[in-house]
XYZ file of C-alpha atoms in Angstrom:
775
model
C 8.547 -142.422 -52.382
C 8.200 -141.879 -56.123
C 4.832 -141.355 -57.734
C 3.334 -144.419 -59.352
C 3.602 -144.755 -63.145
C 0.332 -146.057 -64.542
C -0.665 -147.932 -67.688
C -3.639 -145.998 -68.963
C -6.636 -146.780 -71.130
C -7.731 -143.449 -72.591
C -11.408 -142.853 -73.263
C -11.577 -140.699 -76.388
C -14.536 -139.086 -78.073
C -12.541 -137.256 -80.712
C -13.027 -134.054 -78.705
C -10.474 -131.670 -77.239
C -10.956 -132.535 -73.562
C -10.333 -136.273 -73.843
C -7.142 -135.692 -75.840
C -5.839 -132.920 -73.583
C -6.453 -135.142 -70.544
C -4.507 -137.845 -72.372
C -1.602 -135.406 -72.778
C -1.681 -134.794 -69.029
C -1.328 -138.544 -68.480
C 1.846 -138.451 -70.559
C 2.988 -135.296 -68.743
C 2.647 -137.166 -65.432
C 4.804 -140.046 -66.628
C 2.040 -142.544 -67.424
C 1.948 -144.792 -70.489
C -1.064 -144.950 -72.811
C -1.657 -148.609 -73.662
C -4.969 -148.302 -75.525
C -7.583 -145.892 -76.828
C -11.258 -146.674 -76.151
C -14.263 -145.242 -77.957
C -17.996 -145.837 -77.966
C -19.830 -145.054 -81.186
C -23.494 -144.786 -82.227
C -25.292 -148.131 -82.507
C -26.194 -147.746 -86.200
C -24.019 -149.931 -88.447
C -20.951 -147.900 -89.359
C -20.011 -147.253 -92.953
C -16.377 -147.341 -94.118
C -14.351 -144.239 -93.421
C -14.924 -141.635 -96.108
C -18.430 -142.837 -97.016
C -21.609 -141.026 -96.039
C -22.776 -141.518 -92.463
C -26.223 -141.214 -90.921
C -27.180 -137.558 -90.803
C -28.206 -137.711 -87.179
C -26.360 -137.128 -83.904
C -27.271 -139.109 -80.763
C -27.072 -135.966 -78.588
C -26.005 -138.133 -75.667
C -25.290 -136.257 -72.431
C -22.672 -138.938 -71.692
C -20.911 -139.526 -75.005
C -19.888 -137.274 -77.877
C -20.960 -139.041 -81.059
C -20.712 -136.337 -83.696
C -17.571 -136.882 -85.769
C -17.492 -140.596 -84.930
C -16.676 -141.490 -88.523
C -13.152 -140.052 -88.059
C -12.385 -142.012 -84.860
C -10.865 -145.111 -86.574
C -8.092 -142.921 -87.961
C -6.714 -142.166 -84.486
C -5.093 -145.609 -84.265
C -2.841 -144.873 -87.241
C -2.360 -141.218 -86.313
C -1.137 -142.035 -82.778
C 0.257 -145.545 -83.169
C -1.799 -146.620 -80.144
C -4.246 -149.553 -80.393
C -7.864 -148.389 -80.683
C -10.856 -150.405 -79.508
C -14.427 -149.435 -80.338
C -17.878 -150.660 -79.437
C -21.416 -149.544 -80.165
C -23.342 -147.748 -77.430
C -25.985 -150.101 -76.079
C -29.200 -148.521 -74.813
C -29.911 -144.969 -73.802
C -29.691 -142.818 -70.711
C -32.017 -144.504 -68.206
C -30.550 -142.630 -65.242
C -30.636 -138.850 -65.439
C -29.508 -138.375 -61.844
C -26.319 -136.354 -61.492
C -24.571 -139.045 -59.413
C -24.594 -142.482 -60.999
C -25.775 -145.522 -59.021
C -25.161 -148.916 -60.601
C -27.825 -151.533 -59.905
C -26.895 -155.074 -61.007
C -30.507 -156.250 -60.644
C -31.903 -153.640 -63.004
C -33.238 -154.825 -66.336
C -32.130 -152.917 -69.402
C -28.735 -151.344 -68.921
C -28.042 -147.630 -68.938
C -25.812 -146.459 -71.797
C -23.050 -146.010 -69.224
C -22.675 -149.791 -68.950
C -21.488 -149.965 -72.573
C -18.118 -148.857 -71.200
C -17.897 -151.921 -69.006
C -17.915 -154.506 -71.784
C -15.560 -152.437 -73.935
C -13.037 -151.990 -71.150
C -13.209 -155.648 -70.164
C -12.237 -156.544 -73.718
C -9.327 -154.115 -73.583
C -8.143 -155.460 -70.222
C -8.071 -158.974 -71.641
C -5.777 -157.786 -74.427
C -3.780 -155.446 -72.180
C -3.656 -157.026 -68.718
C -1.061 -154.449 -67.652
C -3.697 -151.690 -67.837
C -4.441 -150.263 -64.396
C -5.889 -146.789 -65.007
C -8.604 -145.053 -67.022
C -8.545 -141.407 -68.089
C -11.404 -139.169 -69.213
C -11.833 -135.494 -70.051
C -14.428 -134.419 -67.465
C -13.959 -130.772 -66.441
C -17.129 -129.683 -64.630
C -19.570 -132.504 -65.365
C -20.265 -134.608 -62.282
C -22.685 -136.559 -64.485
C -19.871 -137.798 -66.731
C -17.218 -138.149 -64.032
C -19.283 -140.321 -61.689
C -20.232 -142.683 -64.529
C -16.637 -143.172 -65.609
C -15.598 -143.653 -61.970
C -18.307 -146.266 -61.405
C -17.003 -148.363 -64.293
C -13.328 -147.831 -63.449
C -13.676 -148.804 -59.791
C -15.593 -151.984 -60.650
C -12.804 -152.989 -63.040
C -10.005 -152.171 -60.606
C -8.785 -149.228 -62.689
C -7.536 -145.973 -61.168
C -9.733 -143.175 -62.577
C -7.835 -140.131 -63.866
C -9.561 -136.810 -64.579
C -6.719 -134.308 -64.775
C -9.007 -131.591 -66.120
C -11.463 -131.820 -63.212
C -12.077 -128.295 -61.881
C -9.102 -127.209 -64.002
C -10.801 -123.885 -64.668
C -10.843 -122.848 -60.991
C -7.187 -123.728 -60.376
C -4.423 -121.085 -60.314
C -4.248 -119.275 -63.643
C -0.960 -118.409 -65.381
C -2.315 -114.956 -66.249
C -3.881 -112.104 -64.285
C -6.758 -111.484 -64.518
C -7.758 -115.075 -65.143
C -8.985 -115.909 -68.640
C -12.140 -118.029 -68.639
C -10.897 -119.636 -71.866
C -7.380 -120.322 -70.540
C -7.831 -124.060 -71.032
C -8.207 -123.514 -74.789
C -5.021 -121.412 -74.817
C -3.258 -124.187 -72.885
C -4.366 -126.648 -75.553
C -2.892 -124.349 -78.193
C 0.401 -124.192 -76.276
C 0.456 -127.999 -76.130
C 0.081 -128.160 -79.908
C -3.459 -129.561 -79.976
C -5.461 -128.765 -83.114
C -9.159 -128.945 -82.136
C -11.896 -127.805 -84.542
C -15.525 -126.987 -83.770
C -17.652 -129.674 -85.410
C -21.009 -128.910 -83.799
C -22.746 -125.812 -82.406
C -25.867 -125.910 -80.267
C -26.089 -122.571 -78.515
C -27.469 -119.104 -79.112
C -24.622 -116.971 -80.360
C -22.838 -119.757 -82.228
C -23.756 -120.520 -85.824
C -22.511 -122.134 -89.017
C -19.717 -119.579 -89.336
C -18.110 -121.086 -86.224
C -17.972 -124.601 -87.640
C -14.405 -125.763 -88.275
C -13.050 -122.888 -86.185
C -9.752 -123.854 -84.534
C -10.989 -123.301 -81.002
C -7.682 -124.394 -79.474
C -6.151 -121.039 -80.312
C -6.189 -117.570 -78.847
C -8.075 -116.128 -81.818
C -10.581 -118.973 -82.044
C -11.301 -119.055 -78.325
C -11.784 -115.285 -78.222
C -14.212 -115.449 -81.132
C -16.285 -118.128 -79.428
C -16.199 -116.304 -76.108
C -17.382 -113.029 -77.624
C -20.199 -114.752 -79.514
C -21.469 -116.460 -76.378
C -21.206 -113.338 -74.250
C -23.680 -111.548 -76.474
C -26.304 -113.915 -75.107
C -25.108 -113.834 -71.495
C -23.767 -117.400 -71.513
C -23.120 -119.189 -68.220
C -19.752 -120.032 -66.727
C -17.967 -122.798 -68.598
C -19.834 -122.089 -71.848
C -16.702 -120.809 -73.602
C -15.263 -124.306 -73.130
C -18.389 -126.034 -74.436
C -19.066 -127.576 -71.033
C -22.831 -127.171 -71.354
C -22.925 -128.640 -74.866
C -22.631 -125.234 -76.553
C -20.212 -126.760 -79.048
C -18.306 -129.978 -79.684
C -14.906 -130.476 -81.247
C -12.800 -132.827 -83.318
C -9.036 -133.135 -82.777
C -6.924 -133.395 -85.922
C -3.383 -133.163 -84.585
C -1.219 -132.780 -81.513
C 2.382 -132.980 -80.314
C 4.443 -135.838 -81.700
C 4.615 -137.534 -78.304
C 1.025 -138.483 -79.136
C 0.309 -137.792 -82.824
C 2.841 -139.353 -85.184
C 0.663 -138.309 -88.112
C -2.130 -135.767 -88.576
C -5.712 -136.142 -89.800
C -6.974 -134.126 -92.741
C -10.611 -133.581 -93.698
C -10.929 -131.962 -97.144
C -13.082 -128.874 -97.414
C -15.490 -130.562 -99.825
C -15.855 -133.412 -97.330
C -17.486 -131.241 -94.640
C -21.251 -131.390 -95.039
C -23.337 -129.028 -92.897
C -26.251 -130.802 -91.181
C -28.958 -128.492 -89.778
C -30.747 -130.449 -87.067
C -33.044 -127.649 -85.959
C -33.442 -126.070 -82.561
C -30.187 -124.176 -83.008
C -28.136 -127.347 -83.509
C -25.862 -127.555 -86.532
C -22.962 -129.921 -87.150
C -20.527 -131.172 -89.746
C -20.699 -134.587 -91.339
C -17.182 -135.453 -92.481
C -16.251 -137.409 -95.564
C -12.948 -138.380 -97.106
C -10.878 -137.950 -93.926
C -7.312 -139.246 -94.272
C -4.167 -139.672 -92.195
C -1.193 -137.684 -93.479
C 2.482 -137.650 -92.593
C 3.821 -134.569 -90.831
C 7.181 -133.089 -89.929
C 8.221 -134.110 -86.439
C 10.666 -131.864 -84.599
C 12.384 -132.423 -81.260
C 10.574 -129.406 -79.847
C 7.269 -131.112 -80.616
C 8.079 -134.327 -78.760
C 7.033 -133.180 -75.261
C 3.462 -133.216 -73.961
C 3.819 -129.593 -72.760
C 0.502 -129.800 -70.930
C 0.316 -127.021 -68.352
C 0.266 -128.358 -64.802
C -1.435 -125.779 -62.544
C 0.526 -124.411 -59.603
C 0.011 -126.502 -56.478
C -1.136 -123.611 -54.280
C -3.831 -121.011 -54.836
C -2.472 -117.447 -54.442
C -3.971 -117.036 -50.974
C -2.420 -120.265 -49.765
C 0.886 -119.379 -51.408
C 0.880 -116.343 -49.106
C 0.047 -118.536 -46.110
C 2.927 -120.890 -46.908
C 5.334 -117.992 -47.386
C 4.301 -116.509 -44.051
C 4.671 -119.797 -42.154
C 8.025 -120.490 -43.793
C 9.621 -117.069 -43.366
C 8.163 -116.293 -39.934
C 7.785 -119.678 -38.190
C 7.855 -118.166 -34.692
C 5.501 -115.255 -35.260
C 3.299 -114.101 -32.404
C 0.359 -116.253 -31.332
C -3.288 -115.239 -31.463
C -4.536 -112.983 -28.710
C -7.355 -114.146 -26.465
C -10.450 -111.988 -26.841
C -12.606 -110.685 -24.059
C -16.023 -112.224 -23.503
C -19.098 -110.914 -25.249
C -21.871 -109.205 -23.340
C -24.398 -109.515 -26.169
C -27.689 -111.267 -25.341
C -29.398 -111.845 -28.710
C -31.700 -114.543 -27.318
C -33.136 -112.304 -24.584
C -35.486 -110.603 -27.040
C -36.924 -113.888 -28.329
C -39.267 -116.464 -26.908
C -37.141 -119.566 -27.439
C -37.962 -123.219 -26.946
C -35.722 -126.242 -27.474
C -36.588 -129.001 -29.905
C -36.737 -131.951 -27.482
C -36.835 -134.554 -30.275
C -33.461 -133.974 -31.920
C -33.428 -133.736 -35.691
C -29.959 -135.303 -35.922
C -29.035 -138.678 -34.467
C -25.556 -139.085 -32.964
C -24.189 -142.554 -32.176
C -21.037 -143.854 -30.512
C -20.022 -147.494 -30.880
C -17.450 -149.783 -29.303
C -17.442 -153.563 -29.175
C -19.119 -155.166 -26.167
C -16.235 -157.557 -25.609
C -12.503 -157.072 -25.537
C -10.288 -158.124 -28.460
C -6.559 -158.365 -28.838
C -5.018 -156.901 -31.959
C -5.265 -160.138 -33.928
C -9.049 -159.929 -33.734
C -9.410 -156.577 -35.532
C -11.516 -158.095 -38.333
C -14.018 -159.617 -35.929
C -14.059 -156.489 -33.784
C -14.740 -154.339 -36.847
C -17.623 -156.617 -37.837
C -19.027 -156.241 -34.330
C -18.824 -152.432 -34.301
C -20.061 -152.008 -37.892
C -22.860 -154.450 -37.045
C -23.936 -152.154 -34.204
C -24.026 -149.247 -36.629
C -26.200 -151.217 -39.062
C -28.562 -152.249 -36.244
C -28.916 -148.634 -35.113
C -29.745 -147.544 -38.648
C -32.358 -150.268 -39.088
C -33.930 -149.425 -35.731
C -34.439 -145.856 -36.942
C -35.781 -146.883 -40.349
C -32.604 -145.712 -42.092
C -29.860 -147.194 -44.228
C -26.189 -146.282 -44.640
C -27.067 -143.922 -47.497
C -28.532 -141.496 -44.941
C -25.374 -141.260 -42.807
C -23.857 -137.775 -42.922
C -20.474 -138.060 -41.238
C -18.450 -140.740 -39.464
C -15.395 -140.516 -37.202
C -13.293 -143.677 -36.954
C -10.672 -143.952 -34.211
C -8.144 -146.781 -34.423
C -5.559 -148.111 -32.041
C -3.250 -148.930 -34.959
C -3.375 -146.998 -38.246
C -1.973 -150.101 -39.957
C -5.435 -151.658 -39.473
C -6.996 -149.044 -41.780
C -7.138 -151.297 -44.895
C -8.687 -154.123 -42.864
C -11.500 -152.043 -41.432
C -12.115 -150.296 -44.761
C -13.440 -153.429 -46.438
C -15.986 -154.250 -43.734
C -17.004 -150.627 -43.231
C -17.297 -149.988 -46.968
C -19.609 -152.960 -47.475
C -22.551 -151.122 -45.887
C -22.651 -148.424 -48.603
C -24.543 -149.239 -51.797
C -25.549 -145.787 -53.050
C -23.589 -142.739 -54.260
C -22.098 -140.192 -51.883
C -21.387 -142.223 -48.730
C -20.874 -140.368 -45.460
C -17.857 -138.121 -45.116
C -15.247 -139.562 -42.769
C -12.455 -138.591 -40.408
C -9.964 -141.318 -39.472
C -7.256 -141.005 -36.824
C -5.252 -143.305 -34.584
C -5.100 -142.623 -30.850
C -2.859 -145.596 -30.024
C -2.843 -146.738 -26.420
C -5.287 -143.993 -25.408
C -8.175 -146.208 -26.560
C -9.948 -148.281 -23.894
C -8.228 -151.525 -23.013
C -9.246 -154.339 -25.364
C -10.688 -151.943 -27.959
C -9.008 -151.357 -31.317
C -11.721 -149.360 -33.091
C -14.382 -146.808 -32.126
C -16.967 -145.422 -34.548
C -18.997 -142.241 -34.127
C -21.744 -141.483 -36.670
C -24.525 -139.000 -37.372
C -27.695 -139.178 -39.472
C -31.004 -137.287 -39.677
C -34.205 -138.874 -38.404
C -36.128 -140.975 -40.937
C -39.007 -138.503 -40.619
C -36.597 -135.718 -41.505
C -34.946 -137.061 -44.680
C -34.787 -134.057 -46.985
C -32.597 -132.947 -49.855
C -29.187 -134.504 -49.236
C -26.251 -133.621 -51.459
C -22.741 -134.964 -51.620
C -19.384 -134.698 -53.336
C -17.459 -137.916 -54.007
C -14.579 -137.405 -56.433
C -12.710 -140.680 -56.906
C -10.574 -139.521 -59.841
C -7.079 -138.135 -59.574
C -6.889 -134.505 -60.625
C -5.004 -131.314 -59.744
C -7.923 -130.068 -57.638
C -8.039 -132.056 -54.376
C -7.132 -135.606 -53.311
C -9.271 -138.395 -54.727
C -11.415 -140.224 -52.190
C -10.612 -143.784 -53.160
C -12.330 -145.327 -50.149
C -15.980 -145.566 -49.056
C -16.357 -141.933 -48.049
C -17.257 -138.647 -49.705
C -15.317 -135.412 -49.653
C -18.476 -133.796 -48.296
C -22.121 -134.410 -47.440
C -24.602 -131.553 -47.220
C -27.978 -131.694 -45.442
C -30.570 -129.098 -44.386
C -30.578 -127.706 -40.873
C -34.034 -128.338 -39.461
C -36.092 -127.691 -36.386
C -38.958 -130.083 -35.658
C -38.603 -131.346 -39.243
C -39.040 -127.808 -40.600
C -36.275 -126.704 -42.963
C -34.628 -123.515 -41.680
C -33.287 -122.754 -45.153
C -29.721 -123.305 -43.893
C -27.333 -126.111 -44.834
C -24.791 -128.015 -42.752
C -21.844 -129.404 -44.685
C -19.762 -132.241 -43.246
C -16.345 -132.477 -44.891
C -13.985 -135.433 -44.639
C -10.697 -135.052 -42.802
C -8.119 -133.558 -45.159
C -4.519 -134.749 -45.272
C -1.784 -133.093 -47.378
C -1.659 -135.358 -50.417
C -0.574 -133.756 -53.687
C -3.767 -134.371 -55.695
C -2.388 -135.536 -59.038
C 0.135 -137.961 -57.524
C -1.639 -138.823 -54.241
C 1.747 -138.517 -52.536
C 2.846 -136.410 -49.567
C 5.152 -133.435 -50.267
C 8.822 -134.373 -50.508
C 10.478 -134.266 -47.054
C 12.355 -131.011 -46.517
C 12.995 -128.300 -43.946
C 9.622 -126.773 -44.855
C 7.597 -130.006 -44.952
C 5.593 -129.140 -41.831
C 4.516 -125.782 -43.230
C 3.720 -127.349 -46.611
C 1.588 -130.074 -45.068
C -0.366 -127.619 -42.889
C -1.003 -125.306 -45.844
C -1.801 -127.937 -48.464
C -4.299 -129.861 -46.334
C -5.997 -126.604 -45.317
C -6.260 -125.678 -49.003
C -7.984 -129.011 -49.676
C -10.525 -128.166 -46.967
C -11.088 -124.725 -48.519
C -11.484 -125.975 -52.076
C -14.047 -128.575 -51.047
C -15.838 -126.084 -48.821
C -16.004 -123.567 -51.651
C -17.374 -126.200 -54.015
C -20.079 -127.011 -51.437
C -20.934 -123.286 -51.063
C -19.746 -123.117 -47.440
C -19.795 -119.533 -46.170
C -18.493 -120.054 -42.637
C -16.956 -122.819 -40.540
C -18.370 -123.382 -37.068
C -15.005 -124.580 -35.719
C -12.083 -126.784 -36.641
C -9.290 -128.922 -35.276
C -5.970 -129.808 -36.833
C -4.959 -133.302 -35.735
C -1.207 -133.854 -35.475
C 0.673 -137.106 -35.080
C 2.523 -137.656 -31.809
C 5.094 -134.954 -31.285
C 8.684 -135.415 -30.135
C 8.123 -133.031 -27.208
C 5.664 -130.553 -25.767
C 7.624 -127.715 -27.376
C 7.425 -129.468 -30.757
C 3.655 -129.848 -30.473
C 3.252 -126.252 -29.337
C 5.194 -125.127 -32.431
C 2.915 -127.176 -34.716
C -0.173 -125.749 -33.011
C 1.026 -122.169 -33.453
C 1.696 -122.684 -37.162
C -1.732 -124.217 -37.785
C -3.426 -121.505 -35.737
C -1.712 -118.819 -37.795
C -2.731 -120.476 -41.068
C -6.328 -120.597 -39.813
C -6.244 -116.906 -38.861
C -4.724 -115.868 -42.193
C -7.495 -117.613 -44.110
C -10.005 -115.615 -42.061
C -8.339 -112.275 -42.771
C -10.412 -109.328 -43.925
C -12.015 -110.019 -47.317
C -10.515 -109.100 -50.664
C -12.454 -108.137 -53.766
C -10.817 -110.618 -56.172
C -12.434 -113.870 -55.088
C -12.948 -116.099 -58.133
C -16.393 -117.189 -59.150
C -16.977 -120.919 -59.251
C -18.131 -122.838 -62.297
C -21.561 -124.418 -62.668
C -21.910 -128.139 -63.252
C -23.473 -128.855 -66.683
C -25.898 -131.302 -65.043
C -27.351 -128.339 -63.137
C -27.781 -126.434 -66.384
C -29.895 -129.232 -67.837
C -31.814 -130.639 -64.869
C -31.662 -128.111 -61.996
C -34.355 -125.447 -62.458
C -32.239 -122.972 -60.490
C -29.785 -122.804 -63.398
C -32.047 -123.310 -66.439
C -31.158 -119.981 -68.012
C -28.480 -118.817 -70.395
C -28.071 -115.649 -68.381
C -25.516 -115.897 -65.581
C -27.060 -114.440 -62.446
C -25.272 -112.957 -59.477
C -27.501 -115.117 -57.292
C -26.035 -118.267 -58.845
C -22.458 -117.365 -58.013
C -21.067 -118.945 -54.864
C -20.358 -116.745 -51.895
C -16.753 -116.333 -50.727
C -15.344 -118.395 -47.877
C -15.442 -116.874 -45.352
C -18.412 -114.703 -46.277
C -18.232 -111.602 -44.131
C -21.623 -110.338 -45.251
C -23.313 -112.947 -43.056
C -22.201 -110.922 -40.020
C -23.777 -107.644 -38.881
C -21.627 -104.597 -39.645
C -20.717 -104.252 -35.982
C -18.958 -107.602 -36.030
C -17.424 -107.026 -39.463
C -15.719 -103.983 -37.963
C -14.069 -106.271 -35.385
C -12.363 -108.842 -37.662
C -10.822 -110.880 -34.858
C -14.289 -111.710 -33.531
C -15.254 -113.337 -36.854
C -12.636 -116.106 -36.663
C -14.179 -119.474 -35.718
C -12.551 -121.378 -32.841
C -9.555 -123.557 -33.663
C -7.733 -126.255 -31.694
C -4.685 -128.380 -32.399
C -5.136 -131.953 -31.149
C -2.205 -134.313 -30.693
C -3.101 -137.927 -31.426
C -0.964 -140.985 -32.200
C -0.915 -141.346 -35.990
C -2.718 -140.168 -39.114
C -3.520 -141.806 -42.476
C -0.653 -142.220 -44.945
C 1.813 -141.137 -42.218
C 0.695 -137.542 -42.592
C 1.777 -134.972 -40.059
C -1.564 -133.128 -40.022
C -5.235 -133.720 -40.787
C -7.739 -130.853 -40.817
C -11.266 -131.490 -39.539
C -13.864 -128.718 -39.823
C -16.791 -129.705 -37.607
C -19.522 -128.139 -39.754
C -19.501 -125.838 -42.756
C -22.516 -123.538 -42.870
C -24.191 -122.639 -46.185
C -27.349 -120.812 -47.225
C -26.699 -118.058 -44.677
C -28.549 -114.789 -45.404
C -26.751 -111.478 -45.008
C -26.393 -110.276 -41.377
C -27.982 -113.517 -40.124
C -24.984 -114.793 -38.165
C -23.141 -113.839 -34.993
C -20.063 -115.431 -33.448
C -20.177 -114.734 -29.741
C -17.607 -115.928 -27.217
C -17.417 -115.999 -23.431
C -14.156 -115.979 -21.505
C -12.819 -117.741 -18.426
C -14.013 -114.999 -16.110
C -17.588 -115.433 -17.318
C -17.544 -119.263 -17.278
C -15.288 -120.059 -14.346
C -12.168 -121.366 -16.105
C -13.904 -122.357 -19.353
C -14.251 -120.547 -22.686
C -17.075 -120.792 -25.202
C -17.674 -119.851 -28.825
C -21.234 -119.757 -30.135
C -22.083 -119.503 -33.834
C -25.674 -118.252 -33.820
C -27.686 -118.134 -37.050
C -31.171 -116.665 -37.109
C -33.567 -117.866 -39.815
C -37.268 -117.301 -40.391
C -38.212 -120.729 -39.014
C -35.882 -120.792 -36.012
C -32.348 -120.431 -34.691
C -29.305 -122.651 -35.098
C -26.524 -122.485 -32.506
C -23.231 -124.335 -32.718
C -21.182 -124.129 -29.540
C -17.626 -125.067 -28.591
C -16.790 -125.217 -24.884
C -13.166 -125.538 -23.713
C -11.515 -125.881 -20.320
C -8.167 -124.162 -20.636
C -5.042 -124.463 -18.511
C -3.367 -127.475 -16.925
C -5.005 -129.208 -13.984
C -3.025 -130.300 -10.953
C -4.570 -133.783 -10.855
C -6.439 -136.025 -13.252
C -10.162 -135.412 -13.400
C -12.755 -138.132 -13.637
C -14.243 -138.325 -17.136
C -17.856 -138.391 -15.962
C -17.276 -135.367 -13.759
C -15.601 -133.500 -16.605
C -18.475 -134.344 -18.986
C -21.031 -133.086 -16.450
C -19.038 -129.905 -15.925
C -18.896 -129.345 -19.704
C -22.687 -129.664 -19.903
C -23.125 -127.185 -17.073
C -20.794 -124.663 -18.710
C -22.623 -125.098 -22.001
C -25.893 -124.307 -20.193
C -24.253 -121.221 -18.686
C -22.953 -120.067 -22.068
C -26.398 -120.314 -23.700
C -27.913 -118.435 -20.769
C -25.293 -115.707 -21.210
C -26.697 -115.325 -24.722
C -30.022 -114.398 -23.129
C -31.905 -117.733 -22.970
C -32.027 -117.686 -19.174
C -35.006 -120.049 -18.826
C -33.849 -122.666 -21.339
C -33.100 -126.028 -19.666
C -30.220 -127.807 -21.419
C -29.121 -130.033 -18.545
C -29.716 -133.194 -20.606
C -28.033 -131.871 -23.753
C -24.964 -133.943 -24.601
C -22.150 -132.837 -26.896
C -21.827 -134.655 -30.211
C -18.043 -134.742 -29.877
C -15.570 -134.300 -27.018
C -11.789 -134.014 -27.033
C -10.129 -135.120 -23.794
C -6.497 -134.595 -22.800
C -5.471 -137.997 -21.428
C -2.753 -136.413 -19.282
C -5.346 -134.511 -17.261
C -8.496 -136.637 -17.645
C -9.417 -140.289 -17.315
C -10.936 -140.558 -20.779
C -13.173 -143.639 -20.594
C -15.534 -145.140 -18.054
C -16.242 -148.853 -17.866
C -14.390 -152.134 -17.835
C -13.128 -154.547 -20.485
C -16.629 -156.044 -20.514
C -18.376 -152.805 -21.345
C -17.351 -149.292 -22.336
C -19.530 -146.278 -21.595
C -19.624 -143.854 -24.531
C -22.134 -141.073 -23.819
C -20.860 -139.231 -26.909
C -18.030 -139.355 -29.402
C -14.783 -139.054 -27.431
C -11.387 -138.299 -28.961
C -8.667 -139.170 -26.432
C -5.643 -136.944 -27.017
C -2.043 -136.601 -25.916
C -2.551 -132.833 -25.781
C -4.972 -130.113 -26.888
C -3.933 -126.566 -27.764
C -6.166 -123.510 -28.185
C -5.530 -120.844 -30.817
C -3.904 -118.555 -28.229
C -1.295 -121.191 -27.361
C -2.862 -122.368 -24.104
C -3.303 -126.038 -23.233
C -6.871 -127.308 -22.871
C -7.947 -130.364 -20.903
C -11.379 -130.721 -22.521
C -13.146 -129.406 -25.619
C -16.847 -130.214 -26.107
C -18.845 -129.490 -29.262
C -22.642 -128.975 -29.207
C -25.326 -128.143 -31.760
C -28.813 -126.866 -31.029
C -31.880 -125.708 -32.937
C -34.472 -123.486 -31.312
C -37.922 -122.294 -32.175
C -38.107 -118.539 -31.855
C -40.688 -115.822 -32.083
């Protein structure tokens, strides 16, 4: 299937980023139907006359240089529509939440009326592009407007600076060099940072020399990441020219028409007068957009793909012997009886045939809403949701009803799979959800990128890429974070299409979707995964599924190889620089840089010296179908962040210790308590089908045994239920109950087969989490 060609409205400020993003739209085969610009509310004077000597300093809109904007229509030959900015910034939150009942609109809403006018004149318009690179503040506001107008948001520069670089070592100003290579002429028109002064005004920053000069000036004052691109407002630019695919003519501002305005506080800018459009020579070589599209795979994942492709039948992982360590034996531990995290499982009370999927969805979503209300919560507090469908074709139908419960930014992350006929009879949808107690609502963070970019797939539905909450014990924050990431399928981010079918498609899909998981995890400061599964659609044979499981297991192991020293540092969101006290400093601190993933320094040296023991448990789970007809979907159960050095151990117990079961326990010790995430698996085929209830009870007993093997011999966990269980339907009766009532003691994923990392079949995998008080 070919990628969709879009008709784009381009938001332009006159700055380099909005125009370079526009070039990427052209590079991706889209058509620019209109330019849109918001200008200061003061009455505008004719072009060339004196303008007000004051800049709005909006965190949302660039307004300096606005007097030149009208010339872009003639210079590009594209219709330009402008409107005055109405109001100011009423909402300073990083993630924008639109409230229709609110009196006095935020300045963001000025976009809405402007774009409505443009859509009336250009009804073919179906997309909106902006130049956001690191600013969640700007991106979420553009996305809010675009989604309400039915426009596909495009942000091709989003996280562009952390994507594979064309040079080694990476150049922090590479984006400016890319702009030079594309033929963009961008001049500095405002400076507002220590290190930059009047001498930098009118510098051609979209050049190697200009970018180096800016970078060196900022470095003298220890500027933060992204500063050399002006991401924190260090400088603003004005584009005068570009390739002829966009600029048919160029803009000229005479030297005597550039008036220096000294605002004070280190802010200086140019007021332009007498700007004119001039003809230019157009050559064939100048007719292409020539915007650099980053390589699809990061270097590490390029190596993974090469390995899977060239050695598809490489040896499987070796099973490790059980640990004898008893870290809990030296502590007085006690379980938190009142759980800090609620886990729900919902199915409809009555049976429905397939034609009743809408009513059944309303019933199940209604149960979720009732459970939230009963706990004094709303959908904005949900952390993660697993949706299991009988038919993946019902996905769009359930999305509308499910999405209606979310009214605030950063909805719960979500995993969606189809298990086909393995669902209980008369049930077409199951929903499993988690949320903290109302008494335990603390700092919740999320990542919900709805724009297309080169970074990771856009989440166009009612779910976030990730939600991050504190790990607590008896409402006390342990200082650790649990990150719940949405299921990742192998969509090429900028096209939202699957890789082209080929002999290597399976390897590409495994690698690409795992890279999505890693990029999101890195952005959320994840240091270690507790465990993960790779869901696969129904295989042609057992041998086919075993082959898929081995490939995914090898990719997982490779990404947990011994650490290298060249991990890239992440970039800091400009919103954090302005509003987050942790980052309110020009000096870039080592403490502000994200840790690598995985972060080996969280383990004691003894475990670091045994690399194989640091790899979290992995399973391949065969279901019926996955979204968008993907072959694979990666689901990391929890990403752990905020882990101090040497605070974490990964301890496993083998079949000999647990009587035919294996366990993996991620144990993190903090000042206020202990967090333990456990995975329990029954390996090997069983001669006859087991009863589900009996299997669930056995899993609980083995979990109790595993925790006792860690040294907590007196801890009673008999009533502790897993928050998720995978059941092999060929060896286990997966559901109890009748068509009039289904018993769901926890979230259950019925599977055609389950495969451990060492290539063995498993009949049951149960996942537990536990917080303990310790002294």
